[in-house]
Amino acid sequence: MFGLVRVKRMAYRGPSMANVHPADATLSLPAGRHSMGLRRLAVTEAVRGSFDQSQQAIERRCGPVLGKRRLEQLVAAASGDIDSFYQQHIPVPSSRDVLLVIEVDGKGVVMRPEALRPATQRARLAAESGHRSRLAPGEKPNRKRMATVACVFDAVPAPRRPHDVIHPPGGRSTRRRIRRGPAAIRKWCTASLLHPPEKVIADVFAQAEARDPGHQRCWVVLVDGARHQLDLIQKEAARRGCTINVLLDFVHVTEYVWTAAHAFHKVGSAEADAWVADHLTMILAGQAFRAAQEMSTQAEQAGLRASRREAVDICRRYLTGHLDQLRYDIALAAGWPIATGAIEGACRHLIGDRLDITGARWGLTGAEAVLRLRSLITNGDFEGYWIFHSAREHQRLYPSPNQQNYGLSA
């Protein structure tokens, strides 16, 4: 923070041994030339904007003390104790009647070729060998690596009815006030590009279990319907012996229904709005199978051509394939959330606002460090973590005698 500082200190020396400087331990000097204060400034700037902008901000404040490559290295090193910190972190408990909600999603990050997963690298090389001038419609450019994002939060139940969620075609009555859904309280997020989805899901379940060790509360899990994701969640719940109530994100269901509606009616027409409202109300009332049957019957009676019929069939298969996760009648009556707004917002904030900025292509180490640190700051734990990280760094650099017999309590 004050530029280059030079000090003279006493050193203890011995044959074939490294020098020992007692003053270094007293001052808790870090390894390298950059102080913990400068490292903290580097982290706070790097998680907020690009590395170029971060370096410029530090240079305006402290002068030319830090290069871009060294900045990236400091940020990566600063994220090294996050797992250890959360293993010792005790969350605030809640009463038994408060819901415990888990949400999981995935979002792609543009990576450099060497940081892609092996399957994506093979697909990229195969696409490049074709020497095509442009991609086919709907084809992915094979540049992204999927990050798994998960969050857990508490929520006070807020019972509702279908018409609190869907605007009826004839309009709502002014005599009845709209009931709002449950709000997220004490949200905790985690995300990773480096680790597989199994690790992220295990971490979010560990956080949930720390909030409810006896499994006394109602656990609600909201997902977007990805089969592999559902299998991992069910497997982790079975491993921990906890009962979970899995629901599909209602917004995803709505998108499928809207696509099916446009097979019968023009986009933006009042008929399409009424058709969607009727079928979504039916689904919210717990009649997803009936809604799927009715739209399939209507398609047969209308004699839709194959391209339009395909949209209806996709929606029907989606509904009938997830009937166990579409019990919105039970969810609304019990006051559960039915949409993944919390995790969608987390994806936009953690990834979209930093890792998905224009022109960014990431290496795996830097992207993982920034993602983990942004999650930490979003959780409101950065101040406590930095104290913990500084203590761990001191412990690594200046071990005390018999240190292996003691545990860090900072």
GROMACS .gro file of C-alpha atoms in nm, residues 164-313:
model
  150
  164ASP     CA    1  -5.202  -1.581  -0.741
  165VAL     CA    2  -4.943  -1.703  -0.992
  166ILE     CA    3  -5.130  -1.691  -1.326
  167HIS     CA    4  -5.339  -1.396  -1.437
  168PRO     CA    5  -5.682  -1.541  -1.533
  169PRO     CA    6  -5.803  -1.464  -1.888
  170GLY     CA    7  -6.095  -1.258  -1.762
  171GLY     CA    8  -5.885  -1.054  -1.523
  172ARG     CA    9  -5.852  -1.067  -1.145
  173SER     CA   10  -6.115  -0.946  -0.906
  174THR     CA   11  -6.027  -0.629  -0.718
  175ARG     CA   12  -6.186  -0.769  -0.402
  176ARG     CA   13  -5.902  -1.012  -0.339
  177ARG     CA   14  -5.540  -0.920  -0.276
  178ILE     CA   15  -5.267  -1.115  -0.457
  179ARG     CA   16  -5.060  -1.334  -0.225
  180ARG     CA   17  -4.685  -1.317  -0.274
  181GLY     CA   18  -4.460  -1.622  -0.273
  182PRO     CA   19  -4.202  -1.705  -0.005
  183ALA     CA   20  -3.891  -1.488   0.003
  184ALA     CA   21  -3.535  -1.620   0.030
  185ILE     CA   22  -3.363  -1.559   0.366
  186ARG     CA   23  -2.995  -1.618   0.446
  187LYS     CA   24  -2.908  -1.738   0.097
  188TRP     CA   25  -2.577  -1.924   0.058
  189CYS     CA   26  -2.427  -1.985  -0.287
  190THR     CA   27  -2.154  -2.209  -0.419
  191ALA     CA   28  -2.026  -2.267  -0.771
  192SER     CA   29  -1.742  -2.440  -0.950
  193LEU     CA   30  -1.597  -2.485  -1.296
  194LEU     CA   31  -1.320  -2.716  -1.182
  195HIS     CA   32  -1.514  -2.971  -0.979
  196PRO     CA   33  -1.784  -3.201  -1.121
  197PRO     CA   34  -2.154  -3.141  -1.043
  198GLU     CA   35  -2.143  -3.417  -0.780
  199LYS     CA   36  -1.903  -3.210  -0.568
  200VAL     CA   37  -2.110  -2.890  -0.590
  201ILE     CA   38  -2.432  -3.076  -0.505
  202ALA     CA   39  -2.258  -3.246  -0.211
  203ASP     CA   40  -2.138  -2.905  -0.086
  204VAL     CA   41  -2.484  -2.749  -0.099
  205PHE     CA   42  -2.635  -3.051   0.076
  206ALA     CA   43  -2.364  -3.024   0.344
  207GLN     CA   44  -2.461  -2.660   0.400
  208ALA     CA   45  -2.828  -2.757   0.420
  209GLU     CA   46  -2.751  -3.037   0.665
  210ALA     CA   47  -2.552  -2.794   0.880
  211ARG     CA   48  -2.867  -2.581   0.903
  212ASP     CA   49  -3.084  -2.884   0.983
  213PRO     CA   50  -2.867  -3.163   1.131
  214GLY     CA   51  -3.164  -3.364   1.254
  215HIS     CA   52  -3.359  -3.342   0.925
  216GLN     CA   53  -3.655  -3.192   1.110
  217ARG     CA   54  -3.742  -2.926   0.853
  218CYS     CA   55  -3.912  -2.954   0.515
  219TRP     CA   56  -3.653  -2.973   0.236
  220VAL     CA   57  -3.760  -2.843  -0.107
  221VAL     CA   58  -3.535  -2.886  -0.412
  222LEU     CA   59  -3.602  -2.685  -0.730
  223VAL     CA   60  -3.441  -2.787  -1.060
  224ASP     CA   61  -3.489  -2.718  -1.432
  225GLY     CA   62  -3.555  -3.082  -1.525
  226ALA     CA   63  -3.210  -3.199  -1.640
  227ARG     CA   64  -3.218  -3.576  -1.586
  228HIS     CA   65  -2.851  -3.611  -1.488
  229GLN     CA   66  -2.894  -3.332  -1.234
  230LEU     CA   67  -3.201  -3.498  -1.085
  231ASP     CA   68  -3.019  -3.830  -1.054
  232LEU     CA   69  -2.727  -3.668  -0.870
  233ILE     CA   70  -2.962  -3.489  -0.630
  234GLN     CA   71  -3.158  -3.805  -0.552
  235LYS     CA   72  -2.834  -3.998  -0.499
  236GLU     CA   73  -2.695  -3.737  -0.259
  237ALA     CA   74  -3.022  -3.720  -0.064
  238ALA     CA   75  -3.025  -4.098  -0.029
  239ARG     CA   76  -2.663  -4.097   0.087
  240ARG     CA   77  -2.745  -3.848   0.362
  241GLY     CA   78  -3.074  -4.013   0.454
  242CYS     CA   79  -3.285  -3.699   0.411
  243THR     CA   80  -3.630  -3.668   0.256
  244ILE     CA   81  -3.656  -3.409  -0.020
  245ASN     CA   82  -3.947  -3.269  -0.219
  246VAL     CA   83  -3.835  -3.210  -0.579
  247LEU     CA   84  -4.015  -2.955  -0.797
  248LEU     CA   85  -3.952  -2.839  -1.152
  249ASP     CA   86  -3.898  -2.470  -1.205
  250PHE     CA   87  -4.239  -2.336  -1.306
  251VAL     CA   88  -4.080  -2.082  -1.541
  252HIS     CA   89  -3.928  -2.367  -1.746
  253VAL     CA   90  -4.268  -2.535  -1.762
  254THR     CA   91  -4.418  -2.207  -1.879
  255GLU     CA   92  -4.171  -2.186  -2.168
  256TYR     CA   93  -4.271  -2.531  -2.295
  257VAL     CA   94  -4.641  -2.443  -2.272
  258TRP     CA   95  -4.590  -2.116  -2.460
  259THR     CA   96  -4.410  -2.300  -2.740
  260ALA     CA   97  -4.701  -2.544  -2.765
  261ALA     CA   98  -4.952  -2.255  -2.768
  262HIS     CA   99  -4.788  -2.102  -3.074
  263ALA     CA  100  -4.860  -2.424  -3.263
  264PHE     CA  101  -5.232  -2.339  -3.237
  265HIS     CA  102  -5.242  -1.958  -3.222
  266LYS     CA  103  -5.047  -1.661  -3.355
  267VAL     CA  104  -4.766  -1.517  -3.148
  268GLY     CA  105  -4.891  -1.230  -2.932
  269SER     CA  106  -5.260  -1.302  -2.988
  270ALA     CA  107  -5.521  -1.294  -2.713
  271GLU     CA  108  -5.614  -1.654  -2.798
  272ALA     CA  109  -5.257  -1.768  -2.725
  273ASP     CA  110  -5.261  -1.584  -2.391
  274ALA     CA  111  -5.590  -1.746  -2.293
  275TRP     CA  112  -5.472  -2.092  -2.404
  276VAL     CA  113  -5.155  -2.064  -2.196
  277ALA     CA  114  -5.342  -1.930  -1.892
  278ASP     CA  115  -5.591  -2.218  -1.903
  279HIS     CA  116  -5.325  -2.489  -1.929
  280LEU     CA  117  -5.090  -2.338  -1.672
  281THR     CA  118  -5.377  -2.299  -1.426
  282MET     CA  119  -5.458  -2.666  -1.484
  283ILE     CA  120  -5.094  -2.760  -1.416
  284LEU     CA  121  -5.084  -2.548  -1.100
  285ALA     CA  122  -5.396  -2.728  -0.980
  286GLY     CA  123  -5.208  -3.060  -0.999
  287GLN     CA  124  -5.358  -3.170  -1.333
  288ALA     CA  125  -5.041  -3.183  -1.545
  289PHE     CA  126  -5.133  -3.517  -1.702
  290ARG     CA  127  -5.476  -3.387  -1.802
  291ALA     CA  128  -5.318  -3.074  -1.955
  292ALA     CA  129  -5.081  -3.292  -2.160
  293GLN     CA  130  -5.368  -3.512  -2.282
  294GLU     CA  131  -5.586  -3.215  -2.380
  295MET     CA  132  -5.317  -3.044  -2.587
  296SER     CA  133  -5.236  -3.373  -2.761
  297THR     CA  134  -5.605  -3.432  -2.839
  298GLN     CA  135  -5.642  -3.077  -2.967
  299ALA     CA  136  -5.343  -3.126  -3.197
  300GLU     CA  137  -5.498  -3.441  -3.344
  301GLN     CA  138  -5.833  -3.271  -3.399
  302ALA     CA  139  -5.669  -2.967  -3.559
  303GLY     CA  140  -5.464  -3.183  -3.796
  304LEU     CA  141  -5.142  -2.989  -3.737
  305ARG     CA  142  -4.859  -3.046  -3.981
  306ALA     CA  143  -4.546  -3.218  -3.852
  307SER     CA  144  -4.343  -2.904  -3.773
  308ARG     CA  145  -4.618  -2.757  -3.554
  309ARG     CA  146  -4.712  -3.091  -3.400
  310GLU     CA  147  -4.354  -3.144  -3.285
  311ALA     CA  148  -4.377  -2.849  -3.042
  312VAL     CA  149  -4.691  -2.998  -2.886
  313ASP     CA  150  -4.534  -3.342  -2.859
   0.00000   0.00000   0.00000
